[in-house]
mmCIF file of C-alpha atoms and ligand atoms in Angstrom:
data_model
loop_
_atom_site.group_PDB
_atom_site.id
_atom_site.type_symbol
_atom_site.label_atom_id
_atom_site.label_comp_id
_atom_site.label_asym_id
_atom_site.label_seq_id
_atom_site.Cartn_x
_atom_site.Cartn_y
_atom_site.Cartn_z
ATOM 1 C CA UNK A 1 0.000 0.000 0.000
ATOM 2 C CA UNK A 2 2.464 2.455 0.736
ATOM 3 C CA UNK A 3 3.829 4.213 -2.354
ATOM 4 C CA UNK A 4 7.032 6.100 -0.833
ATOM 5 C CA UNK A 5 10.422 4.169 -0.327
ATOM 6 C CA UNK A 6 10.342 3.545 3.190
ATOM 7 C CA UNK A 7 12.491 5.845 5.603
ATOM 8 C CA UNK A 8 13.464 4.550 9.119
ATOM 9 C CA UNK A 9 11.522 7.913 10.279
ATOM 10 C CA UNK A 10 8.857 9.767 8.561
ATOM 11 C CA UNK A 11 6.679 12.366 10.340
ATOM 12 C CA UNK A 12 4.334 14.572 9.328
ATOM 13 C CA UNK A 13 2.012 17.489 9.732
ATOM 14 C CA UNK A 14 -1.422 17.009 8.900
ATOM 15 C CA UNK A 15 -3.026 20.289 9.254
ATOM 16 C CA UNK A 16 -7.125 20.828 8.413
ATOM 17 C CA UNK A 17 -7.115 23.618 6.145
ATOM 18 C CA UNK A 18 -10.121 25.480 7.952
ATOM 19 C CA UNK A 19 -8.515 28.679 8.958
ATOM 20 C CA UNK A 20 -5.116 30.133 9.925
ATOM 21 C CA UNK A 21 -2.526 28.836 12.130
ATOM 22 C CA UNK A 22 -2.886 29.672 15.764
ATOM 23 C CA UNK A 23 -0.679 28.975 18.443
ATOM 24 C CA UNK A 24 -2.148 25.898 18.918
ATOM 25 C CA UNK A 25 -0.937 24.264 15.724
ATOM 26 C CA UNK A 26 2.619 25.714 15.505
ATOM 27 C CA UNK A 27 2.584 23.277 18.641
ATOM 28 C CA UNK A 28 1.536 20.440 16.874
ATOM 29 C CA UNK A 29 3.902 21.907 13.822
ATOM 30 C CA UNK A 30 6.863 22.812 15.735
ATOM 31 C CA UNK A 31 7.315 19.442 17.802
ATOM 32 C CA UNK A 32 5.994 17.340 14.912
ATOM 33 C CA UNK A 33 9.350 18.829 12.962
ATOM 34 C CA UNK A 34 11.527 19.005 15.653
ATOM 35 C CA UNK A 35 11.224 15.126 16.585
ATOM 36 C CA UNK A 36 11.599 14.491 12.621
ATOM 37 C CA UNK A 37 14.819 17.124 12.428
ATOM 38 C CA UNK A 38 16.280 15.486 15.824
ATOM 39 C CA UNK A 39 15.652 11.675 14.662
ATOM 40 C CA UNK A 40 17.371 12.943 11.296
ATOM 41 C CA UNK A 41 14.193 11.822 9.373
ATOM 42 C CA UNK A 42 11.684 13.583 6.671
ATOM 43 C CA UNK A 43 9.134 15.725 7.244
ATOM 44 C CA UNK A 44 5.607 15.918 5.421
ATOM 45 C CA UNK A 45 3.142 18.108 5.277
ATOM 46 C CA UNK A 46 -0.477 16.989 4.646
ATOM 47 C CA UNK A 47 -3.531 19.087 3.952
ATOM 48 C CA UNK A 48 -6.170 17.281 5.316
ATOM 49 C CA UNK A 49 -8.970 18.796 3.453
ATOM 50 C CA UNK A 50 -11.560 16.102 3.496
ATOM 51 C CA UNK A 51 -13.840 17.709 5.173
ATOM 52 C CA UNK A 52 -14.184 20.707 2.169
ATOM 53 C CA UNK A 53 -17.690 22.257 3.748
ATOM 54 C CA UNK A 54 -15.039 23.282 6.855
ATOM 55 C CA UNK A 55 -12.311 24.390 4.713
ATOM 56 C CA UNK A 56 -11.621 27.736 3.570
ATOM 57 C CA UNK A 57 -10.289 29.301 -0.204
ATOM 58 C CA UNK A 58 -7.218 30.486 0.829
ATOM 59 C CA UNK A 59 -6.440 28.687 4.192
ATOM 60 C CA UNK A 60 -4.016 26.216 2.830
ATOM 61 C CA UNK A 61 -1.905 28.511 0.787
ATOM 62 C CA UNK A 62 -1.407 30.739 4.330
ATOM 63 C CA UNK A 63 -0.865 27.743 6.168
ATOM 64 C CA UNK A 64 1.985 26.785 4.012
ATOM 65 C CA UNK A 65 3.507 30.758 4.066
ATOM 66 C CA UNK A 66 3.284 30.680 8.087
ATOM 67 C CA UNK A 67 4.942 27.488 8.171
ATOM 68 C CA UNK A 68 8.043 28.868 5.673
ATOM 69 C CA UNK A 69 7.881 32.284 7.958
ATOM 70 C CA UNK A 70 8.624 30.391 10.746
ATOM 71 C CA UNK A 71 11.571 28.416 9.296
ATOM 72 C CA UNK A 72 9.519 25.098 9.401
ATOM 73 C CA UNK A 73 10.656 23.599 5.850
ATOM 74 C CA UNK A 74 8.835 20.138 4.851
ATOM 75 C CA UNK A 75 10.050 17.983 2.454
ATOM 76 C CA UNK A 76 8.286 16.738 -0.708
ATOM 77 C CA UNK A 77 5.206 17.727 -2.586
ATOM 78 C CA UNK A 78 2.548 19.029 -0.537
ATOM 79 C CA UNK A 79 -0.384 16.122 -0.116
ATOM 80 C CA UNK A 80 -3.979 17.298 -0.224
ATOM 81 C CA UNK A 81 -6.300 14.514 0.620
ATOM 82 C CA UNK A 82 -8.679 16.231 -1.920
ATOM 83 C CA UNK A 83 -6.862 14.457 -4.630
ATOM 84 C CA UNK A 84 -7.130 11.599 -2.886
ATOM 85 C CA UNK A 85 -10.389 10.507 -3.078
ATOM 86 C CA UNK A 86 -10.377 7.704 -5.540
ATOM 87 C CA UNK A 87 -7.901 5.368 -3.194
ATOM 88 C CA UNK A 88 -10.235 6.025 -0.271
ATOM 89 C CA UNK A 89 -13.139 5.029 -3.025
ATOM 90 C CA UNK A 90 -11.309 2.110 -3.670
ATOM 91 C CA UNK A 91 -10.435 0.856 -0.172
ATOM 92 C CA UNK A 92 -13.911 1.302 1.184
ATOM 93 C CA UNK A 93 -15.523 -0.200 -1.952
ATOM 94 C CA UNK A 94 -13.493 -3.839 -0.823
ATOM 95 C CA UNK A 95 -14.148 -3.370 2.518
ATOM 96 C CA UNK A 96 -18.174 -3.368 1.771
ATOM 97 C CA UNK A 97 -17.256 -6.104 -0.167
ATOM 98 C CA UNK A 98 -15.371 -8.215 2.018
ATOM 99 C CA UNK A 99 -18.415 -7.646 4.371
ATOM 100 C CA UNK A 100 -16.094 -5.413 6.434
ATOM 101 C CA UNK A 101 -17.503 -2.554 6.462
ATOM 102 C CA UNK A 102 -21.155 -1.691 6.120
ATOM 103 C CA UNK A 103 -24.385 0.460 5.360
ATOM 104 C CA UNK A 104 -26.038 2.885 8.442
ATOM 105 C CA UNK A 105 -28.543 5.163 8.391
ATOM 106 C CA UNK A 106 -29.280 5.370 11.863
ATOM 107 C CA UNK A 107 -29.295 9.114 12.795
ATOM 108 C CA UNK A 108 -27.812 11.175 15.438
ATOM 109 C CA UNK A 109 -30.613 11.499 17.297
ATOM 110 C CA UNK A 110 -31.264 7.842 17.152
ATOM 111 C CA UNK A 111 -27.732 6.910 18.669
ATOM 112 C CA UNK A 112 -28.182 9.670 20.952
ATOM 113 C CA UNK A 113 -31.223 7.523 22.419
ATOM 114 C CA UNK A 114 -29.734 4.215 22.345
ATOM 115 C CA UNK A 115 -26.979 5.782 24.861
ATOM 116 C CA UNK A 116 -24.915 7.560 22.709
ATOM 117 C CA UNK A 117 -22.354 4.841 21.295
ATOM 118 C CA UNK A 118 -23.042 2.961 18.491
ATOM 119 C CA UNK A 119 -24.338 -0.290 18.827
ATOM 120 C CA UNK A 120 -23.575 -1.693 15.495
ATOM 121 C CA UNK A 121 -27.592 -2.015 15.048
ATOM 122 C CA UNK A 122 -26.493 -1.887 11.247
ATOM 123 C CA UNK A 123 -24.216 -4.701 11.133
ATOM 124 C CA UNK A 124 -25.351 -7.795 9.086
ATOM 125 C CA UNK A 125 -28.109 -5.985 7.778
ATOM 126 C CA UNK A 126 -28.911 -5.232 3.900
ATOM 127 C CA UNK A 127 -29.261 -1.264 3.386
ATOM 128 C CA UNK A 128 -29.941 0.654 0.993
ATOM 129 C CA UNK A 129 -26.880 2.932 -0.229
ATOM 130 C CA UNK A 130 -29.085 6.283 -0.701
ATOM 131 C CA UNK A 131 -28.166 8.829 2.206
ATOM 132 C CA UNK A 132 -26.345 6.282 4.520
ATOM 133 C CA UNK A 133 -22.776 6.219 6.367
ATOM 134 C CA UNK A 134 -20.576 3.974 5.969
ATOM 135 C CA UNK A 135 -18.765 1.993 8.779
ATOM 136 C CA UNK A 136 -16.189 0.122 9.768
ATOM 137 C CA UNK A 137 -17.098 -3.572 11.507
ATOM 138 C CA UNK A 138 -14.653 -2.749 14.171
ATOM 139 C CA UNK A 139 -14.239 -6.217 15.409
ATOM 140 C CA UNK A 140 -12.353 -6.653 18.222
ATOM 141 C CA UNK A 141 -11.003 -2.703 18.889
ATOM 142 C CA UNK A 142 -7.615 -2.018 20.014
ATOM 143 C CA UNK A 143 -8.181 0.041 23.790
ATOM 144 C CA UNK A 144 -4.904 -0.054 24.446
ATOM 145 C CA UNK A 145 -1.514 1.181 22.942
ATOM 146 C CA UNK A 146 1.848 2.650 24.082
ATOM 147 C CA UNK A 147 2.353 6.319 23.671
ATOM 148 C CA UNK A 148 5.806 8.248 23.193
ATOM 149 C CA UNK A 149 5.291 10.419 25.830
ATOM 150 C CA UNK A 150 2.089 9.719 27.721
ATOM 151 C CA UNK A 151 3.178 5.997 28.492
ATOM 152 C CA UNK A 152 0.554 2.906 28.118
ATOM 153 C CA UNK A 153 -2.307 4.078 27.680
ATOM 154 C CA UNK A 154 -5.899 2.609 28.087
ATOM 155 C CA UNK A 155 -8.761 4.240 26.084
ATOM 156 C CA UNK A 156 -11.778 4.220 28.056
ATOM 157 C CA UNK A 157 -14.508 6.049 26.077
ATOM 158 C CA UNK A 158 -16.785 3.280 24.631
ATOM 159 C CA UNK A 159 -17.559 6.448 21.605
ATOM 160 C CA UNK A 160 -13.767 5.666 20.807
ATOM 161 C CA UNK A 161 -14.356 2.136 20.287
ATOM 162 C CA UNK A 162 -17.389 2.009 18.160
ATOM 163 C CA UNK A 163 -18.126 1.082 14.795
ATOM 164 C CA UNK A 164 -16.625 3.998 13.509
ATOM 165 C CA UNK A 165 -17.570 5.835 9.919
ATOM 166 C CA UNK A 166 -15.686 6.155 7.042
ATOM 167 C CA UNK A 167 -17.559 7.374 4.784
ATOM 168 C CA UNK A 168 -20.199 10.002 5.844
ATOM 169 C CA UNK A 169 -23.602 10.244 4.777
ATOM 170 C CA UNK A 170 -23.078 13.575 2.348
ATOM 171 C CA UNK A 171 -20.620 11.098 0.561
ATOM 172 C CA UNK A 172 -17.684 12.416 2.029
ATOM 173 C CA UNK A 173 -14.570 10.599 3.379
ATOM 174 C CA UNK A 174 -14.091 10.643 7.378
ATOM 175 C CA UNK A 175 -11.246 12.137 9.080
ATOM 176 C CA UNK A 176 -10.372 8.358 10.356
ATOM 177 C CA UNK A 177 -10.239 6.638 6.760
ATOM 178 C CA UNK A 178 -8.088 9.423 5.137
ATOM 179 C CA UNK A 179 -5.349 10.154 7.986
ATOM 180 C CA UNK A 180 -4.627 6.272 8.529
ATOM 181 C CA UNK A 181 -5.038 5.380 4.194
ATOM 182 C CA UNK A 182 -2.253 8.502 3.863
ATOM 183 C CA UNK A 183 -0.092 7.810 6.571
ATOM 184 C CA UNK A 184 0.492 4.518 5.234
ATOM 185 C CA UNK A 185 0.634 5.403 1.555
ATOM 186 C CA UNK A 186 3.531 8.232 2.657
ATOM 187 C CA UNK A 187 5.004 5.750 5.274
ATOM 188 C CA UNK A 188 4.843 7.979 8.090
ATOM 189 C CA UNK A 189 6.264 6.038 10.836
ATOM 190 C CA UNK A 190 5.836 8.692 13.838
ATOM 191 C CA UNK A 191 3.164 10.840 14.600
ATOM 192 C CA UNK A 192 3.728 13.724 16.992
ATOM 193 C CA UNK A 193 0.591 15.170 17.154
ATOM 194 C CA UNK A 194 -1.940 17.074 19.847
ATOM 195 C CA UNK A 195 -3.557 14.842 22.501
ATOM 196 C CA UNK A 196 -7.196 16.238 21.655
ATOM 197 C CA UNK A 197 -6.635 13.306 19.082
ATOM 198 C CA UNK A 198 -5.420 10.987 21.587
ATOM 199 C CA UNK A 199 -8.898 8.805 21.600
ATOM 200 C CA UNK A 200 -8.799 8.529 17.505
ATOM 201 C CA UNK A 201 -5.817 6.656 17.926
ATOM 202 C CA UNK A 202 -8.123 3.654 19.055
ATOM 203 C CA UNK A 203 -9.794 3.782 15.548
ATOM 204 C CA UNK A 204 -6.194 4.440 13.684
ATOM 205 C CA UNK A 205 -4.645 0.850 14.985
ATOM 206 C CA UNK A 206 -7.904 -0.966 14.229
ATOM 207 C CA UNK A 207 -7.693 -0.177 10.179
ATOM 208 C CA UNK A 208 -3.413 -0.819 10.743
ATOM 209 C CA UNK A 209 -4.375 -3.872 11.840
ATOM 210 C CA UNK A 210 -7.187 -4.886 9.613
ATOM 211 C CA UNK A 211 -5.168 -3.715 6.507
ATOM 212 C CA UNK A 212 -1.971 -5.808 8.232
ATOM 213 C CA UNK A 213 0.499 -2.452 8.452
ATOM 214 C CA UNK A 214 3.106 -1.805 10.883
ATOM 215 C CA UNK A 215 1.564 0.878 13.562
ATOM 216 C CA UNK A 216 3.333 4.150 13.821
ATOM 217 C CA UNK A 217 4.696 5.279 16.731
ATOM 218 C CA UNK A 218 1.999 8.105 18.557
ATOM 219 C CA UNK A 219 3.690 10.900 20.641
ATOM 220 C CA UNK A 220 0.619 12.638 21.889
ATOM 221 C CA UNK A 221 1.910 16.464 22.702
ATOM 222 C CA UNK A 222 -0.331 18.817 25.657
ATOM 223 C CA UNK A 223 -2.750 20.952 23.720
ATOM 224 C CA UNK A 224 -2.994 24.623 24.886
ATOM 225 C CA UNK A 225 -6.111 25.785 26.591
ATOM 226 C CA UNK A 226 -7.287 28.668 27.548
ATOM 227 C CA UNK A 227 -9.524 27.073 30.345
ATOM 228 C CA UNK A 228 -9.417 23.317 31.557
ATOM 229 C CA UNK A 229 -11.163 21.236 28.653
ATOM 230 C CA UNK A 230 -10.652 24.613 26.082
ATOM 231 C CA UNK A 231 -8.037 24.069 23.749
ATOM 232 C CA UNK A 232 -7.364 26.754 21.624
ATOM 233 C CA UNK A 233 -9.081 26.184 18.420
ATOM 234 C CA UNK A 234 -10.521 28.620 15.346
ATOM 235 C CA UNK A 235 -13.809 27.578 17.174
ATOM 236 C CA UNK A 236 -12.472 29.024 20.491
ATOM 237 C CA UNK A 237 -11.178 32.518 19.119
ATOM 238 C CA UNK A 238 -7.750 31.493 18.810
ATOM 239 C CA UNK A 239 -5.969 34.279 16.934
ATOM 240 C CA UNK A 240 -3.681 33.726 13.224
ATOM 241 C CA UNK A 241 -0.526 33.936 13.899
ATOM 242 C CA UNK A 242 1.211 37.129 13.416
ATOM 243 C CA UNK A 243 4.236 36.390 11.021
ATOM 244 C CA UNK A 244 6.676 39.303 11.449
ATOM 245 C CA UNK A 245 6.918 37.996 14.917
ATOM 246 C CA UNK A 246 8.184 34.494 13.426
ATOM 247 C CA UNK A 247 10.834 34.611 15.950
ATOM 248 C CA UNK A 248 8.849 35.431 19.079
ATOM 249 C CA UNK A 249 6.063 32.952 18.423
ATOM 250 C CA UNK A 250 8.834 30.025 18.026
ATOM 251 C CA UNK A 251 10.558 31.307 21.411
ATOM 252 C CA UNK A 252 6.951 31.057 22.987
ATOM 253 C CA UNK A 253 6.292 27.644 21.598
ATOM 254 C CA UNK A 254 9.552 26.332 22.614
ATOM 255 C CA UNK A 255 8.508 27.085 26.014
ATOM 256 C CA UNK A 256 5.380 25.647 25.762
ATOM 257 C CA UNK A 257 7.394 22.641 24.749
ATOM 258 C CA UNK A 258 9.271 23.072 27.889
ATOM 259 C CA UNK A 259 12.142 23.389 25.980
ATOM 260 C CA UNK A 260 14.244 26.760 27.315
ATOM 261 C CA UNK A 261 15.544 28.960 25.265
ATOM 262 C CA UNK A 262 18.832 30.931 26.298
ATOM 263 C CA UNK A 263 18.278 34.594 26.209
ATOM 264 C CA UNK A 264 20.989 34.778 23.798
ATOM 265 C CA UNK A 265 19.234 32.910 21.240
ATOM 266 C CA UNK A 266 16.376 35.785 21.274
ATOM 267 C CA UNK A 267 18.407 37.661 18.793
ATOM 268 C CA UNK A 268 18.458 35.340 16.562
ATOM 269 C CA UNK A 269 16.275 34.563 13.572
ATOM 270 C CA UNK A 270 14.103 31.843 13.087
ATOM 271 C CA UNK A 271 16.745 29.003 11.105
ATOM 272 C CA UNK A 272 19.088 29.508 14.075
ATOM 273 C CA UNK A 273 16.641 29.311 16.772
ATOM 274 C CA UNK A 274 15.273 25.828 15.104
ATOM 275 C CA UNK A 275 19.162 24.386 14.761
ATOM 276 C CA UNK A 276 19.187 25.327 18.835
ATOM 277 C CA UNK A 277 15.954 23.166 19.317
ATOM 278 C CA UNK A 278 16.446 20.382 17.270
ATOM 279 C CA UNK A 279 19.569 20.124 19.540
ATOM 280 C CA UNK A 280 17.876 20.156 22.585
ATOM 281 C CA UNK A 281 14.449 18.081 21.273
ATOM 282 C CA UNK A 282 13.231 15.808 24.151
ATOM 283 C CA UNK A 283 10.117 14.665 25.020
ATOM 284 C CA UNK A 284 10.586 13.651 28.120
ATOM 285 C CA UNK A 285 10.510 16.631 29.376
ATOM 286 C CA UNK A 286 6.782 17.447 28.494
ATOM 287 C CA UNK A 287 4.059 16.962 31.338
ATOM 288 C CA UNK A 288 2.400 13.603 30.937
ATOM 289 C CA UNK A 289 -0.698 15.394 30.655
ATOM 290 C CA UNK A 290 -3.584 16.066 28.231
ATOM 291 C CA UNK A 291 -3.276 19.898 28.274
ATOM 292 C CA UNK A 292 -1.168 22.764 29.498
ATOM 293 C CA UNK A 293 -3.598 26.034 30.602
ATOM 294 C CA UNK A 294 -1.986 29.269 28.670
ATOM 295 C CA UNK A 295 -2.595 33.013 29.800
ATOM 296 C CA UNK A 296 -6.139 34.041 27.962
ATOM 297 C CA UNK A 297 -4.868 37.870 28.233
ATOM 298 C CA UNK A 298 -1.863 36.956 26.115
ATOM 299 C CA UNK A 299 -2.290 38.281 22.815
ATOM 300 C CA UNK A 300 -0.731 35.638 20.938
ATOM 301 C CA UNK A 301 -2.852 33.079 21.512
ATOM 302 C CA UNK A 302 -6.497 34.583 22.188
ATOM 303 C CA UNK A 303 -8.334 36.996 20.593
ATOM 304 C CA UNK A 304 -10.361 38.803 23.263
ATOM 305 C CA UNK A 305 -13.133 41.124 21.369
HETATM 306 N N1 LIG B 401 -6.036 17.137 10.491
HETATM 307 C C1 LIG B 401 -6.077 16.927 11.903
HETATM 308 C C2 LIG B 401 -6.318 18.240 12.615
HETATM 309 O O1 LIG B 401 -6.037 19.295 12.063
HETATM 310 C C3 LIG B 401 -4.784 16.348 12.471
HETATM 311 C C4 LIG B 401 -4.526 14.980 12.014
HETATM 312 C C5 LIG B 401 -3.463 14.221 12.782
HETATM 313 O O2 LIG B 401 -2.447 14.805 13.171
HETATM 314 O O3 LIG B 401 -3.639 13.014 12.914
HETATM 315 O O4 LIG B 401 -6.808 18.230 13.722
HETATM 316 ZN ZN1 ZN B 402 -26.939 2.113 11.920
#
């Protein structure tokens, strides 16, 4: 399946192409690079624009100038999972076939009455293919995995374990289909990414292991929240990032990575303060936590009007 020569380490980031960067995602960006940089290892970028009623004209283009204003080169062409939408046709089409996967068209409001998690009521059943979901017979789910940072891990939330959907009822491809089908095709071996996604990850190893694939390694960073259970988010005001202050916001994020940076190296422009970092890259030094709470009055992360 995978298309790329394999690499012994190939990260990525994966942004949704739904708005500007925010502080929030230079985190993910930032310590998604430096753990590629310090394990000497590529770096992709993905534009995971699946989801094309969320994204925005424009978005992706000043994702990709933030990222090169902040020194944070990638390597390769530039994936958009919008061009990718006949291999996701493909693999969902055999797993219907193989009986794998099938037809729902239970609502929301339906699942919200039978508790909330998906029973599988579909399962088995013969359904017409006008205006229902696709999803995944999720067997015998995967609750448990090691992460990078965060240790072993036990995924608790039954939602996590479902039958999950991979391809939605408006036709489009889910989030979970695309980021696991692409991470193999560009054999990305490590994922650094924010631990709002932490609980996907039980849906991620259950299509490695149904398609037989080696499982990446997950490093699950703290997200940045404004408030306990707020991470910042386009949703939750989060302000672009300001790119004359390149510099600034990668001193600020280095912190958040509770990485330090030298007051020397505040002089310095954004190549030299990444060469510093990639030096000092370790994750053991993040909190082996889900979130770190940032100041709301600080500019650089919040807008407050
Ligand atoms: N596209 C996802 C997001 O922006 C991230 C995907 C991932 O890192 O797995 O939240
Ligand atoms: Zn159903």
């Amino acid at each position: 399946m995978s298309h790329y020569p394999s690499h012994s380490y190939t990260g990525r980031f994966a942004p949704s192409p739904s708005g500007p960067l925010h502080f929030g995602s230079l985190i993910a960006a930032l310590a998604s690079y430096l753990d590629a940089r310090a394990h000497h290892g590529r770096w992709l970028v993905r534009m995971e624009d699946v989801d094309t009623p969320r994204c925005i004209a424009g978005a992706d283009v000043q994702i990709l100038q933030t990222l090169e204003a902040h020194g944070l080169g990638w390597d390769g062409e530039v994936v958009y999972q919008s061009a990718r939408s006949e291999a996701y046709r493909q693999l969902v089409s055999d797993m219907l076939d193989a009986g794998d996967a099938y037809y729902c068209t239970c609502t929301r409001k339906q699942i919200r009455a039978l508790g909330g998690v998906y029973p599988g009521s579909c399962r088995g059943r013969q359904q017409s293919q006008a205006a229902a979901s696709v999803r995944f017979a999720y067997h015998s789910p995967i609750a448990q995995f090691t992460d990078r940072i965060q240790g072993k891990q036990m995924i608790h939330s039954a939602h996590a374990l479902e039958d999950f959907i991979v391809r939605r009822k408006d036709g489009l491809y889910a989030y979970n289909l695309a980021v696991v089908v692409d991470d193999i095709w560009q054999g990305v071996t490590h994922i650094v990414r924010g631990s709002d996604l932490f609980e996907t990850t039980a849906a991620h190893l259950g299509l490695y292991q149904y398609w037989q694939q080696p499982a990446p390694v997950y490093a699950h960073i703290p997200v940045a929240s404004t408030e306990a259970g707020y991470k910042l988010s386009k949703q939750n005001k989060a302000v672009g990032l300001d790119n004359t202050r390149a510099a600034q916001n990668l001193l600020q994020a280095l912190k958040f990575l509770q990485l330090n940076p030298p007051d020397n190296l505040f002089a310095h422009n954004c190549d030299k303060i990444l060469d510093w970092a990639v030096g000092q890259w370790c994750t053991d030094k993040l909190p082996k936590q889900a979130e770190i709470i940032v100041d709301k009055s600080e500019s650089t992360y919040y807008n407050q009007s």
